[in-house]
Short mmCIF file of C-alpha atoms in Angstrom, two decimals:
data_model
loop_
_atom_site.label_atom_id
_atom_site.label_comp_id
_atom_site.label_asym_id
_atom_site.label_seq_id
_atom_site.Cartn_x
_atom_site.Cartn_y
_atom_site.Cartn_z
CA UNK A 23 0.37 -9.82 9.47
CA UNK A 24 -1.46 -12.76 7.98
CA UNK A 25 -0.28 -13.31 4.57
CA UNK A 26 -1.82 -15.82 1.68
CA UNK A 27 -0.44 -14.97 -1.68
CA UNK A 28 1.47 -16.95 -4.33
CA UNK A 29 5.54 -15.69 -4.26
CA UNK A 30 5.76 -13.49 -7.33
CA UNK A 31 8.25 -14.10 -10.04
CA UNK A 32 11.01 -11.86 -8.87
CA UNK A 33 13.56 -10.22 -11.23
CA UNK A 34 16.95 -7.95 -10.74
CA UNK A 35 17.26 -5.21 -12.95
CA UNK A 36 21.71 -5.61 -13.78
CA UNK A 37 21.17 -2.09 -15.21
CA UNK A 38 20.07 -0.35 -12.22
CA UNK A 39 22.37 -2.37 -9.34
CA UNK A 40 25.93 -3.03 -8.37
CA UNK A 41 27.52 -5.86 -9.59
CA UNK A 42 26.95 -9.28 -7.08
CA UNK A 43 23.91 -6.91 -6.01
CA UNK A 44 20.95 -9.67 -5.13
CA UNK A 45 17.25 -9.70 -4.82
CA UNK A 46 15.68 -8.96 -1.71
CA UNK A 47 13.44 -12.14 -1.15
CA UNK A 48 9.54 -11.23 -1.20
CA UNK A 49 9.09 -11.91 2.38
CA UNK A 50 12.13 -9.36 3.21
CA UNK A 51 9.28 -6.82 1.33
CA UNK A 52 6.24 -7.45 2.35
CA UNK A 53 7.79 -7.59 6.12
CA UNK A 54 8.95 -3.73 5.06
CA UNK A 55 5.50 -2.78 3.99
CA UNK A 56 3.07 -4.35 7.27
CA UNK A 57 6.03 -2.08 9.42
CA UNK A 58 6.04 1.29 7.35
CA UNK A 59 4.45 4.10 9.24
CA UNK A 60 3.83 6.27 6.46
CA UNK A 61 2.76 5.24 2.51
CA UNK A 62 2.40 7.92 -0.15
CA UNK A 63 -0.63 7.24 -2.51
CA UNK A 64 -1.11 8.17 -5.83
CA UNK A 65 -4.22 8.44 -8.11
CA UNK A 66 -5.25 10.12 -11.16
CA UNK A 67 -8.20 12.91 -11.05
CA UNK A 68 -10.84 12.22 -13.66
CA UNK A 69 -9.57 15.05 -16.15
CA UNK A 70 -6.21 13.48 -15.89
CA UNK A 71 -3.71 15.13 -13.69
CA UNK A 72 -1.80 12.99 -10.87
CA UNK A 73 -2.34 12.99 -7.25
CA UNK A 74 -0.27 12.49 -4.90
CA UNK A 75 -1.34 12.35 -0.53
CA UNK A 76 0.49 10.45 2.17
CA UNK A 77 -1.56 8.46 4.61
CA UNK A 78 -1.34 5.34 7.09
CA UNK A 79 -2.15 1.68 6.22
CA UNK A 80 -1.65 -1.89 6.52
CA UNK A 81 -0.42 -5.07 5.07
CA UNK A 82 -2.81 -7.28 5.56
CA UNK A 83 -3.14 -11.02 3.83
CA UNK A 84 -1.65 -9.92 1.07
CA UNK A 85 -3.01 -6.49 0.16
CA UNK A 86 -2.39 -3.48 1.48
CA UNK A 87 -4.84 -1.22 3.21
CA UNK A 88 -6.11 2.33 3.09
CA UNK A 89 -8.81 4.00 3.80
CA UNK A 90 -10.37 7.77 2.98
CA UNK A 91 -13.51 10.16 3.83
CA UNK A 92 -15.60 8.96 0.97
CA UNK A 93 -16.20 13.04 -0.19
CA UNK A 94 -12.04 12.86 0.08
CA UNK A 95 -10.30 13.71 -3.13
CA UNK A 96 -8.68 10.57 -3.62
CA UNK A 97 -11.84 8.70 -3.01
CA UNK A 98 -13.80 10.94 -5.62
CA UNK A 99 -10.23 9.68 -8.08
CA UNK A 100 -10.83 6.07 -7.13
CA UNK A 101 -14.61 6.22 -8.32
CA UNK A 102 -13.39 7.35 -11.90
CA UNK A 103 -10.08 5.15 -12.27
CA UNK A 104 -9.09 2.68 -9.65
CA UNK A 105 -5.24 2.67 -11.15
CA UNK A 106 -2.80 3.22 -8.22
CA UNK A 107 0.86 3.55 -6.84
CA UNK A 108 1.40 2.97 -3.19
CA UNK A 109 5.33 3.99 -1.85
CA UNK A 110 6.94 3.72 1.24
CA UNK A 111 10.80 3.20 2.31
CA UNK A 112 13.89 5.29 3.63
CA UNK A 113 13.30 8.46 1.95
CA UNK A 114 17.41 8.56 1.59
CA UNK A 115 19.51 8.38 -1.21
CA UNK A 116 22.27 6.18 0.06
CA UNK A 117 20.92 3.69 2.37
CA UNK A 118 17.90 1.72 3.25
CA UNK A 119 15.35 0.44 0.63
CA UNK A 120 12.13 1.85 -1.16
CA UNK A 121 9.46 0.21 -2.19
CA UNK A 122 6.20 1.00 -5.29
CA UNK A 123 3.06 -0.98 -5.43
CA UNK A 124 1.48 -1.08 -8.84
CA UNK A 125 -2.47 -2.31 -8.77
CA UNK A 126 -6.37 -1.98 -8.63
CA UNK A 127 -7.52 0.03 -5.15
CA UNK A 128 -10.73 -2.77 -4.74
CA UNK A 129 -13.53 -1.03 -1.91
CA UNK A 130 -13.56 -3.57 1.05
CA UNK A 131 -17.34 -3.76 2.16
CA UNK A 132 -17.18 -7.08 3.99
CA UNK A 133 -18.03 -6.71 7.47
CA UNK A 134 -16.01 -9.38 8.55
CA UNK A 135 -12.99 -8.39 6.66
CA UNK A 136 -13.53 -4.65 7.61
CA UNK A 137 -13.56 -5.15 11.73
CA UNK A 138 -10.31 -7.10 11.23
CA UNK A 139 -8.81 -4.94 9.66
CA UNK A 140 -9.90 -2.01 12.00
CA UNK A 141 -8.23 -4.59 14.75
CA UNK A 142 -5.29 -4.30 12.40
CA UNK A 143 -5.43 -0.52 12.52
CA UNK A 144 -5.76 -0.37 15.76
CA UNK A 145 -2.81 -2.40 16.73
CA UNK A 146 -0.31 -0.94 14.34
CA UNK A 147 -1.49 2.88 15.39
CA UNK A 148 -2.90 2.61 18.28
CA UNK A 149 -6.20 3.53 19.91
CA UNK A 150 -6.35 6.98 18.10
CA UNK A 151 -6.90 4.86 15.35
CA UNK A 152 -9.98 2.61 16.63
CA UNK A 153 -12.60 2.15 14.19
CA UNK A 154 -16.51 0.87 14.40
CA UNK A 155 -17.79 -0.81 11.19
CA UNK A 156 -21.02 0.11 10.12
CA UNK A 157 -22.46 0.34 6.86
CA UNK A 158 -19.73 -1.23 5.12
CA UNK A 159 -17.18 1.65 6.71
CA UNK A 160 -14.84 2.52 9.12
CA UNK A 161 -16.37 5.07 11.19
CA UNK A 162 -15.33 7.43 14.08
CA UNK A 163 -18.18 9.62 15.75
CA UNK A 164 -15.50 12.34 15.60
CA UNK A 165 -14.57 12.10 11.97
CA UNK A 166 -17.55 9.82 10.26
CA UNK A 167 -17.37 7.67 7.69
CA UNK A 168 -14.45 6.23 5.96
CA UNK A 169 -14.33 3.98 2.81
CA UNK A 170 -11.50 1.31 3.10
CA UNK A 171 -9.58 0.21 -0.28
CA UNK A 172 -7.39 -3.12 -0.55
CA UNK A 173 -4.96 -2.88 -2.97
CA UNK A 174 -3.30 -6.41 -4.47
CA UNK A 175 0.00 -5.50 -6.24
CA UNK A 176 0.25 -6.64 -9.58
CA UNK A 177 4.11 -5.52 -9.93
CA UNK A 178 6.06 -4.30 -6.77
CA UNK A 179 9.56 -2.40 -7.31
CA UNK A 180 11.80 -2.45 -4.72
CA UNK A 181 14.92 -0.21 -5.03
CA UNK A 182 17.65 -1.07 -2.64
CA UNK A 183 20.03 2.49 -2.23
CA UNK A 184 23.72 2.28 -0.96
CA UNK A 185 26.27 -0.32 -1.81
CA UNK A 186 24.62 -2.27 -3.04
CA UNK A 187 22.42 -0.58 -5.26
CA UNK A 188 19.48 -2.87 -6.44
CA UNK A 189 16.50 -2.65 -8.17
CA UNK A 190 14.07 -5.33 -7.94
CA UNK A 191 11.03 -6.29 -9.32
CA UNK A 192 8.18 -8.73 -8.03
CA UNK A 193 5.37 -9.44 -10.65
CA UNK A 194 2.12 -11.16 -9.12
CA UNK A 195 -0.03 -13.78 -10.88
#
C-alpha cells in the first residue's frame, strides 16, 4: 500500500464513546481499509433511490479502488451523481471497528495508474483477479470490460464497537 495524503484533522465524537475512549490514529485506518476483503458501496440511482452492492477493492495511495462492468448499475449511478459511501469493518456489534468513506467516485483512465493498480488487484485477490488494461479499462476476455473508480475520502467515520466504544471522525483537506 503506497500512501501520499496529508493526515486529516481527526475528531472524537464524546457523545457516541466511552469515557477515556481515544482516536484511532489515521494510519491504524487506512491500514484497516488496504486489508478489508469485502467493502459495501453505495450510490444513488438517477431518480433518487439508494443503492447499495458489496464488491472487492483496494487502498491504494490514498484512494480507494473499485471497479464495475460499465453497463453495471452502479456504473450507470456514477454517470448521473458521483456522490458515494464506501463501508467495511467487523460486521459485529460488540467488538472490532467499522469504517464509512464519504467522497467523489473519480473514473481512473490512466494507463499507468490502471496496470498498477491491476498489480494491486492481483496481489490482494489473487490471480482470479488478473486484469489487462486496454482502452482505459480493466479487462478479462471472460468477463470484458471494467471501468475502475478512485475514490478520495473527504470525511471518513470510524466507529470503534466494544469497550471502548468510539466514534471517530477524519476530515481530509
Amino acid at each position: 500500500m503506497a500512501t501520499t495524503e496529508q493526515p486529516p484533522a481527526t475528531e472524537l465524537d464524546a457523545r457516541y464513546s466511552s469515557e477515556g475512549a481515544t482516536a484511532r490514529p489515521w494510519p491504524e485506518v487506512a491500514a484497516l481499509l488496504g486489508a478489508a476483503p469485502l467493502y459495501w458501496l453505495s450510490t444513488v440511482r438517477p431518480d433518487g433511490r439508494p443503492h447499495v452492492t458489496p464488491l472487492i477493492g483496494v487502498w491504494w495511495e490514498g484512494a480507494l479502488h473499485f471497479c464495475t462492468g460499465p453497463a453495471e448499475r452502479k456504473a450507470r449511478n456514477l454517470a448521473a451523481n458521483a456522490e458515494v459511501v464506501l463501508t467495511t469493518g467487523a460486521n459485529a456489534l460488540d467488538s472490532g471497528f467499522d469504517v464509512v468513506v464519504e467522497g467523489l467516485a473519480d473514473r481512473v483512465t490512466d494507463h499507468g495508474r490502471l496496470t498498477a493498480l491491476a498489480r494491486e488487484w492481483e496481489a490482494k485477490y489473487g490471480s482470479d483477479w488478473h486484469f489487462d488494461v486496454e482502452d482505459g479499462s480493466f479487462v478479462q476476455p471472460e468477463a470484458g470490460h471494467a471501468h475502475v473508480f478512485a475514490v478520495h475520502p473527504r470525511t471518513v467515520f470510524g466507529f470503534g464497537k466494544g469497550e471502548p466504544y468510539s466514534q471517530t471522525r477524519y476530515r481530509f483537506r
